[in-house]
Amino acid sequence: MALKTADEYLESLRDGRTVYFRGRQVHDVTQHPVIGVAARHAAIDYRMAHDPAHRELCVVEDEAGEYSRYYQIPRTPDDLLQRSRLIEAATTEGATLVVLIKEIGTDALCGLLRVSSAVDAQHGTEYAPRVQAYYEHCRDNDLAVAVAQTDVKGDRALKPSAQVDPDMYVRIVDRNRDGIVVRGAKAHTSVSTNANELIVLPTRALGEADRDYAVSFAIPMNTPGLLLLASAFDSHGPQSSPVELPISAEHKMMETTTVFDNVFVPWERVFLAGEHDFAGPLALAFVEHHRFTAISYKLPLVDALVGSALLMAEMNGISKAGHVREKVVQLISYAETLRGLTHYAALMGKPREAGIAAPDPLYVNMAKYHFAHHYHDAVRNVQDIAGGALVTGPGAEDLESEATAPFYRKYYAGHGVGGEDRLKALTFVKNLVASEYGAYQEVLAVHAEGSLEAEKQMVARSYDRRAAVALVRRLAGLD
Ligand SMILES: Cc1cc2nc3c(=O)[nH]c(=O)nc-3n(C[C@H](O)[C@H](O)[C@H](O)COP(=O)(O)OP(=O)(O)OC[C@H]3O[C@@H](n4cnc5c(N)ncnc54)[C@H](O)[C@@H]3O)c2cc1C
């Protein structure tokens, strides 16, 4: 058992997996001009574990040996806080983009470890020891794990078995002595092109009629019949000059439409197969951990929005203007409310099934909703303060050409700053809030880890109304 190096991780991705990008098969994801950027971005996780500056945060040692902290099962609020700090630090290394290759997989493993014993107790199945063995396999081999929960879903108003095409949610199409065969497709699966393993979870609560859709399992990425259709979005940024796109030339997360074309899964890798009454609890247990990951990895992003506003205000000579101060205060409050709620969600975390500590769902969902609901306002404030040069400025070649560069250096000077430095700052802010990467972050804010409505539902469900009602009844003299 050993912590992998970044090179060993990249080498492990050359395993014959089936990946398509813009209609063409990709035989080696590490060498691909776009997916290779995502793979090297993900390698941050392995580099940090070997970096003395980060090692204490990234690595734990206990009776199981030395392993990545992502694989530490949280037992206390402090474990949750440390996990949040690790995710925040890794995202900072990723220049505001989450790494995710161990975050999401371990969220799913926490959900599975919590729920599988209850399934066994109710149905006489043997899932808990399988999940435990799989968890140890991933931990001991320091694996990168993607999670496919969101089904393609077809008509959102219809249940899986009521769809015109029965494959709109991943389902079991055959069972035999050795395992199950599954068919269907999952949408938006992050980091799958550059993970070692894929965990599949149900996306929603299911009834008896949908029992074949109540399925959870794990497979290696080179499993026959597993097709990874890579997203084409923001595929120009990663091939550009870092001078022009300082974030997205070197950092990328890749999503896939993940097709299961009659994929065989052996029983030892099956964690739910027809027990429909546990599809909802399993989906929810994963989400309870995963939204905490989400709010943790948003922190460097919102800090970068605050820093961008402050720096651009300074360089534009408008720091003291009343409207700018107001916008900066809004941004600071936005970021620090998120940080406060994130830490409080960890501090209020409680041991749940199997003694696994889960963050408080009320504060997690309040934090995620707060972040997502106000993200576009925060971006607007940064765009406002930075000015229109976000979309009218030079490209990398303009800054190299002697015919154009002197003009840019002269005419982009600002308050106490030369044109070259102001352009560097503007270029970073452009990549953050006015590029394909910026648009990606906006959609990620709204949809990833659940839509706004999903978070609102959880806030309503998690809040204990009794104390507030009792207070008002008492003050109103009703009791
Ligand atoms: C960049 C990115 C990365 C992601 N990574 C992953 C990942 O790694 N793994 C994974 O499993 N998922 C991932 N997701 C999926 C994410 O969780 C979903 O996008 C989210 O759950 C919304 O689902 P959807 O995109 O299908 O949108 P939809 O569910 O179609 O939502 C669109 C709108 O329809 C509404 N809606 C949907 N159904 C109903 C209904 N029945 N009644 C009323 N309104 C409804 C929603 O509230 C929303 O307003 C990722 C998403 C993004 C954008």
XYZ file of C-alpha atoms and ligand atoms in Angstrom:
532
model
C 0.000 0.000 0.000
C 1.438 3.376 -0.983
C 0.345 6.860 -1.884
C 0.544 7.167 -5.653
C 2.729 9.800 -7.257
C 1.292 12.131 -9.915
C 3.153 10.170 -12.624
C 1.820 6.833 -11.368
C -1.690 8.290 -11.361
C -1.347 9.530 -14.965
C 0.090 6.167 -16.030
C -2.886 4.378 -14.431
C -5.224 6.175 -16.859
C -3.710 4.370 -19.864
C -5.915 1.322 -19.417
C -7.872 0.923 -22.653
C -10.973 2.816 -21.493
C -13.430 3.846 -24.202
C -13.520 7.645 -24.492
C -14.879 9.792 -27.327
C -14.206 13.529 -27.826
C -15.982 15.466 -30.586
C -16.956 12.191 -32.250
C -13.465 10.693 -32.286
C -12.094 7.919 -30.094
C -9.343 8.968 -27.683
C -6.802 6.209 -27.125
C -4.688 7.912 -24.455
C -6.453 10.549 -22.351
C -3.186 11.824 -20.874
C -1.899 12.842 -24.322
C -5.135 14.441 -25.521
C -4.899 18.256 -25.947
C -8.068 18.885 -23.903
C -8.633 15.818 -21.688
C -4.912 15.770 -20.891
C -5.336 19.174 -19.225
C -8.096 17.691 -17.039
C -5.864 14.731 -16.139
C -2.932 16.961 -15.177
C -5.259 19.241 -13.203
C -6.505 16.193 -11.280
C -2.914 15.141 -10.568
C -2.772 18.121 -8.164
C -4.236 15.792 -5.569
C -1.313 13.353 -5.857
C 1.296 16.125 -5.997
C -0.047 17.742 -2.830
C 0.173 14.469 -0.881
C 3.914 14.333 -1.590
C 4.535 18.030 -0.965
C 5.918 18.688 2.548
C 3.930 21.948 2.660
C 0.619 20.044 2.347
C 1.406 16.566 3.583
C 0.009 16.964 7.090
C -3.351 18.051 5.699
C -3.391 15.517 2.841
C -2.252 12.307 4.530
C -3.473 10.447 7.625
C -1.992 7.498 9.439
C -3.913 5.055 11.617
C -4.266 1.283 12.129
C -4.994 0.942 8.373
C -1.598 2.525 7.572
C -0.833 5.741 5.715
C -3.449 6.953 3.220
C -5.040 9.993 1.609
C -7.163 12.054 4.005
C -10.024 11.987 1.518
C -10.402 8.329 2.495
C -10.625 9.108 6.201
C -14.163 8.250 7.298
C -15.353 11.292 9.292
C -16.244 10.444 12.884
C -16.216 13.908 14.481
C -16.897 17.547 13.571
C -13.134 18.078 13.544
C -12.731 15.363 10.883
C -15.315 17.221 8.795
C -13.498 20.528 9.272
C -10.180 18.995 8.225
C -11.808 17.487 5.158
C -13.269 20.877 4.271
C -9.847 22.530 4.696
C -8.232 19.915 2.453
C -10.834 20.461 -0.280
C -10.393 24.224 0.021
C -6.590 23.943 -0.182
C -6.717 21.627 -3.219
C -9.147 23.947 -5.024
C -6.821 26.868 -4.326
C -4.014 24.858 -5.971
C -6.429 24.362 -8.864
C -6.742 28.165 -9.295
C -10.459 28.111 -8.192
C -11.329 24.795 -9.907
C -12.100 21.790 -7.724
C -9.964 18.666 -8.202
C -12.779 16.208 -7.313
C -11.122 12.870 -8.129
C -11.304 11.731 -4.519
C -13.832 14.162 -3.031
C -16.903 12.865 -4.865
C -15.963 9.173 -4.660
C -15.482 9.286 -0.910
C -18.804 11.148 -0.550
C -20.447 8.216 -2.327
C -18.549 5.701 -0.192
C -19.758 7.460 2.989
C -23.331 7.229 1.672
C -22.921 3.542 0.789
C -21.234 2.665 4.104
C -24.102 4.394 5.950
C -26.980 2.770 4.067
C -25.775 -0.731 3.117
C -26.154 -2.263 6.632
C -29.747 -1.060 6.785
C -30.468 -2.660 3.373
C -28.934 -5.929 4.611
C -30.964 -5.825 7.842
C -34.201 -5.264 5.914
C -33.626 -7.578 2.936
C -31.130 -10.222 4.119
C -28.615 -9.099 1.465
C -24.816 -8.948 1.815
C -24.020 -5.453 0.639
C -22.250 -4.016 3.716
C -19.186 -6.316 3.581
C -18.900 -5.709 -0.183
C -18.987 -1.936 0.291
C -16.407 -2.187 3.078
C -14.097 -4.319 0.893
C -14.507 -1.901 -2.018
C -13.798 1.113 0.212
C -10.572 -0.549 1.413
C -9.586 -1.385 -2.185
C -9.946 2.277 -3.227
C -8.235 3.626 -0.094
C -5.318 1.174 -0.183
C -4.671 1.701 -3.895
C -5.111 5.479 -3.644
C -7.646 5.436 -6.466
C -9.377 8.285 -8.277
C -13.144 7.681 -8.284
C -15.923 9.355 -10.295
C -19.611 9.129 -9.369
C -22.494 8.801 -11.821
C -25.741 9.580 -10.052
C -27.658 11.951 -12.367
C -29.566 9.960 -14.987
C -30.349 11.480 -18.375
C -33.992 11.397 -17.145
C -35.934 11.997 -20.388
C -39.320 13.490 -19.457
C -38.736 14.907 -15.970
C -42.416 14.576 -15.064
C -42.411 10.790 -15.580
C -41.027 8.023 -13.398
C -38.322 5.774 -14.883
C -40.633 2.894 -15.869
C -43.184 5.321 -17.365
C -40.713 6.834 -19.879
C -41.288 6.213 -23.583
C -37.774 4.737 -23.738
C -37.119 2.576 -20.651
C -33.366 3.328 -20.764
C -33.676 6.971 -19.610
C -32.559 5.855 -16.141
C -29.837 3.215 -15.690
C -31.486 -0.137 -15.032
C -30.844 -3.835 -14.577
C -31.687 -5.711 -17.783
C -30.413 -9.139 -16.722
C -29.332 -11.005 -13.591
C -27.461 -14.267 -13.429
C -25.377 -16.345 -11.024
C -22.285 -14.164 -11.562
C -23.749 -10.679 -11.542
C -26.032 -8.172 -13.259
C -26.167 -6.531 -16.673
C -27.075 -2.810 -16.763
C -28.172 -0.468 -19.530
C -28.864 3.285 -19.746
C -26.939 6.530 -19.492
C -25.929 8.991 -16.789
C -25.434 12.700 -17.535
C -22.739 15.212 -16.542
C -20.366 12.702 -14.906
C -17.383 14.765 -13.731
C -13.759 13.544 -13.860
C -14.757 10.183 -15.375
C -12.256 10.446 -18.243
C -9.455 10.647 -15.707
C -10.635 8.498 -12.794
C -9.794 4.855 -12.122
C -13.221 3.756 -10.936
C -16.856 4.732 -11.359
C -19.476 4.421 -8.619
C -23.076 4.403 -9.804
C -25.907 5.512 -7.507
C -29.652 5.922 -7.989
C -30.729 9.486 -8.570
C -34.132 9.531 -6.825
C -36.600 7.694 -4.587
C -38.232 4.769 -6.420
C -41.354 2.638 -6.032
C -42.036 -1.067 -6.640
C -42.690 -0.505 -10.369
C -39.181 0.924 -10.691
C -37.310 -1.783 -8.805
C -34.954 -2.525 -11.733
C -33.798 1.084 -11.575
C -32.815 0.739 -7.907
C -29.225 -0.142 -8.697
C -25.828 0.793 -7.313
C -22.448 -0.652 -8.249
C -18.804 0.169 -8.966
C -16.719 -0.663 -12.039
C -13.242 0.107 -13.363
C -13.205 2.665 -16.196
C -12.030 0.119 -18.783
C -15.053 -2.134 -18.240
C -16.416 -3.425 -21.582
C -19.578 -1.583 -22.643
C -18.799 1.559 -20.616
C -18.603 4.530 -23.015
C -17.391 7.956 -21.909
C -18.642 10.654 -24.301
C -16.613 13.695 -23.308
C -18.160 17.176 -23.184
C -17.039 19.618 -25.881
C -17.678 22.662 -23.675
C -14.706 24.948 -22.990
C -12.447 22.875 -25.187
C -10.730 25.923 -26.686
C -9.455 27.310 -23.380
C -7.186 24.393 -22.521
C -5.344 24.717 -25.822
C -4.712 28.433 -25.399
C -1.844 30.418 -24.022
C -1.725 30.781 -20.222
C -1.013 34.455 -20.956
C -4.522 34.749 -22.354
C -6.382 32.278 -20.107
C -4.343 31.898 -16.916
C -6.887 29.581 -15.268
C -8.336 27.438 -18.007
C -5.177 26.918 -20.055
C -3.948 24.729 -17.204
C -7.024 23.702 -15.236
C -10.044 21.802 -16.436
C -12.692 19.406 -15.225
C -14.154 17.074 -17.827
C -17.729 15.780 -17.787
C -19.081 12.875 -19.806
C -22.379 11.493 -20.945
C -21.734 8.047 -19.525
C -23.307 5.231 -21.501
C -23.807 1.726 -20.098
C -24.205 -0.418 -23.172
C -25.173 -3.740 -21.554
C -22.408 -3.601 -18.963
C -21.766 -6.712 -16.859
C -21.107 -6.093 -13.132
C -19.986 -9.003 -10.918
C -21.941 -9.462 -7.673
C -19.007 -8.435 -5.470
C -19.265 -4.953 -7.014
C -23.079 -4.678 -6.724
C -24.331 -2.589 -3.766
C -28.067 -2.329 -4.529
C -30.095 -4.445 -6.961
C -33.833 -4.034 -6.768
C -34.329 -2.927 -3.128
C -36.305 0.112 -4.278
C -37.149 1.245 -0.737
C -33.452 2.162 -0.275
C -32.918 4.074 -3.544
C -34.101 7.343 -1.943
C -32.116 6.943 1.327
C -28.939 6.065 -0.608
C -29.325 9.001 -3.011
C -29.882 11.315 -0.057
C -27.013 9.974 2.090
C -24.575 10.660 -0.773
C -25.985 14.152 -1.270
C -25.632 14.952 2.461
C -21.878 14.465 2.140
C -21.502 15.776 -1.388
C -23.106 19.186 -0.824
C -20.630 19.723 2.010
C -17.824 19.012 -0.460
C -19.480 21.528 -2.787
C -19.623 24.382 -0.310
C -16.030 23.668 0.724
C -14.710 23.845 -2.823
C -16.638 27.050 -3.563
C -14.603 28.981 -0.988
C -11.510 29.748 -3.127
C -13.838 30.761 -5.961
C -15.757 33.315 -3.885
C -12.483 34.558 -2.351
C -11.196 35.124 -5.885
C -14.315 37.186 -6.685
C -13.677 39.403 -3.643
C -9.964 39.717 -4.487
C -10.741 40.540 -8.118
C -13.129 43.323 -7.123
C -10.635 44.811 -4.647
C -7.687 44.638 -7.040
C -9.560 46.024 -10.025
C -11.084 48.814 -7.915
C -7.587 49.744 -6.757
C -6.090 49.640 -10.283
C -9.004 51.604 -11.740
C -8.704 54.281 -9.030
C -12.278 53.820 -7.803
C -11.707 52.162 -4.406
C -13.160 55.101 -2.510
C -16.295 55.538 -4.628
C -19.481 54.931 -2.633
C -21.048 52.433 -5.052
C -17.796 50.459 -5.229
C -17.523 50.209 -1.444
C -21.089 48.981 -1.326
C -20.407 46.294 -3.956
C -17.256 45.204 -2.186
C -19.160 44.886 1.109
C -21.788 42.772 -0.669
C -19.049 40.524 -2.036
C -17.292 40.160 1.313
C -20.580 39.337 3.047
C -21.409 36.837 0.320
C -18.087 35.024 0.671
C -17.857 35.098 4.443
C -21.482 34.008 4.972
C -20.626 30.968 2.866
C -17.467 30.307 4.893
C -19.301 30.739 8.222
C -22.135 28.404 7.208
C -19.675 25.824 5.880
C -17.697 25.721 9.105
C -20.880 25.731 11.202
C -22.276 22.800 9.161
C -19.142 20.850 10.129
C -19.260 21.910 13.792
C -22.932 20.869 14.008
C -22.187 17.543 12.266
C -23.445 14.414 14.027
C -22.640 10.720 13.887
C -25.186 8.922 11.712
C -25.490 5.284 10.582
C -22.296 3.230 11.112
C -20.931 6.059 13.295
C -20.126 8.197 10.241
C -20.297 11.926 10.961
C -22.456 13.830 8.485
C -22.479 17.635 8.305
C -25.680 19.322 9.438
C -28.066 19.197 6.445
C -29.820 22.479 7.302
C -26.623 24.545 7.241
C -25.134 22.646 4.281
C -28.191 23.334 2.167
C -28.501 26.936 3.360
C -24.856 27.432 2.373
C -25.258 25.806 -1.030
C -28.445 27.752 -1.737
C -26.851 31.015 -0.563
C -23.867 30.397 -2.839
C -25.877 29.387 -5.903
C -28.660 31.950 -5.559
C -26.278 34.931 -5.294
C -23.454 33.756 -7.565
C -24.557 35.680 -10.645
C -25.014 38.864 -8.554
C -21.463 38.460 -7.269
C -20.132 37.986 -10.809
C -22.051 41.104 -11.949
C -20.409 43.178 -9.209
C -16.939 42.041 -10.296
C -17.714 42.706 -13.978
C -19.068 46.139 -13.045
C -15.958 47.179 -11.111
C -13.469 45.689 -13.618
C -14.926 47.446 -16.683
C -15.575 46.533 -20.313
C -11.933 45.679 -21.039
C -12.865 42.228 -19.761
C -14.149 41.498 -23.242
C -12.355 44.026 -25.459
C -8.714 43.617 -24.464
C -5.730 42.059 -26.247
C -4.850 38.437 -26.982
C -1.539 36.754 -26.203
C -0.128 37.601 -29.676
C -0.959 41.310 -29.256
C 1.202 41.420 -26.145
C 4.108 39.789 -27.977
C 3.990 41.865 -31.169
C 6.143 44.989 -31.194
C 3.541 46.583 -33.470
C 0.804 46.406 -30.816
C 2.323 45.696 -27.383
C 3.693 49.240 -26.733
C 0.217 50.701 -27.245
C -1.369 48.222 -24.859
C 1.336 48.859 -22.250
C 0.805 52.627 -22.549
C -2.979 52.818 -22.802
C -3.931 50.209 -20.224
C -2.116 51.954 -17.366
C -4.307 52.715 -14.354
C -4.113 54.168 -10.847
C -0.455 53.741 -9.809
C -0.041 50.748 -12.131
C 1.490 50.246 -15.563
C -0.433 48.777 -18.490
C 1.368 45.438 -18.360
C 0.354 44.660 -14.774
C -3.164 45.996 -15.136
C -3.619 43.789 -18.202
C -2.375 40.759 -16.239
C -4.978 41.423 -13.571
C -7.699 42.043 -16.169
C -6.783 38.830 -17.971
C -7.170 36.777 -14.812
C -10.520 38.401 -14.002
C -11.670 37.865 -17.600
C -10.927 34.156 -17.313
C -12.788 34.046 -13.982
C -15.987 35.897 -14.949
C -16.089 36.539 -18.709
C -14.925 33.393 -20.480
C -16.153 29.878 -21.210
C -14.667 28.950 -17.833
C -16.707 31.751 -16.260
C -19.881 30.436 -17.908
C -19.005 26.900 -16.798
C -18.710 28.123 -13.192
C -22.080 29.896 -13.490
C -23.879 26.750 -14.646
C -21.931 24.652 -12.143
C -23.140 27.040 -9.423
C -26.783 26.562 -10.353
C -26.862 22.839 -11.136
C -23.952 20.818 -9.805
C -24.662 18.888 -6.583
C -28.377 19.493 -7.163
C -30.460 22.341 -8.508
C -31.635 25.344 -6.475
C -35.016 23.710 -5.867
C -33.382 20.596 -4.425
C -31.536 22.742 -1.870
C -34.662 24.702 -0.964
C -36.537 21.454 -0.377
C -33.807 20.240 1.973
C -33.800 23.525 3.924
C -37.563 23.266 4.388
C -37.281 19.610 5.403
C -34.312 20.018 7.777
C -35.542 23.025 9.743
C -37.185 22.124 13.044
C -40.201 24.460 13.059
C -41.449 23.522 16.504
C -39.234 25.875 18.541
C -40.101 28.934 16.429
C -43.820 28.189 16.535
C -43.673 27.506 20.298
C -41.935 30.859 20.835
C -44.578 32.785 18.949
C -47.416 30.861 20.604
C -45.962 31.761 24.002
C -45.355 35.430 23.130
C -48.855 35.685 21.618
C -50.376 34.250 24.767
C -51.761 31.195 22.969
C -50.551 28.580 25.478
C -20.626 20.911 -14.374
C -21.496 19.860 -13.740
C -20.915 18.758 -13.136
C -21.702 17.727 -12.609
N -21.101 16.610 -12.080
C -21.866 15.544 -11.742
C -21.265 14.309 -11.346
O -20.044 14.194 -11.266
N -22.067 13.246 -11.088
C -23.433 13.326 -11.166
O -24.110 12.340 -10.904
N -24.027 14.502 -11.518
C -23.290 15.593 -11.808
N -23.892 16.776 -12.179
C -25.338 16.778 -12.282
C -26.093 17.725 -11.367
O -26.278 17.158 -10.109
C -27.397 17.994 -12.130
O -27.074 18.915 -13.152
C -28.512 18.514 -11.302
O -28.969 17.522 -10.429
C -29.687 18.963 -12.213
O -30.055 17.919 -13.080
P -30.179 18.196 -14.652
O -28.942 18.836 -15.115
O -30.610 16.937 -15.305
O -31.298 19.272 -14.787
P -32.859 19.062 -14.630
O -33.134 18.050 -13.567
O -33.451 18.846 -15.951
O -33.275 20.474 -14.064
C -33.653 21.582 -14.903
C -34.784 22.299 -14.198
O -35.906 21.435 -14.128
C -36.401 21.386 -12.790
N -37.012 20.058 -12.622
C -36.452 18.856 -12.848
N -37.328 17.863 -12.600
C -38.474 18.454 -12.199
C -39.763 17.978 -11.813
N -40.036 16.678 -11.775
N -40.689 18.901 -11.450
C -40.429 20.228 -11.472
N -39.218 20.731 -11.843
C -38.271 19.858 -12.209
C -35.179 21.634 -11.918
O -35.511 22.090 -10.616
C -34.455 22.697 -12.745
O -35.024 23.951 -12.470
C -23.113 17.836 -12.669
C -23.696 18.967 -13.243
C -22.913 19.965 -13.769
C -23.587 21.154 -14.399
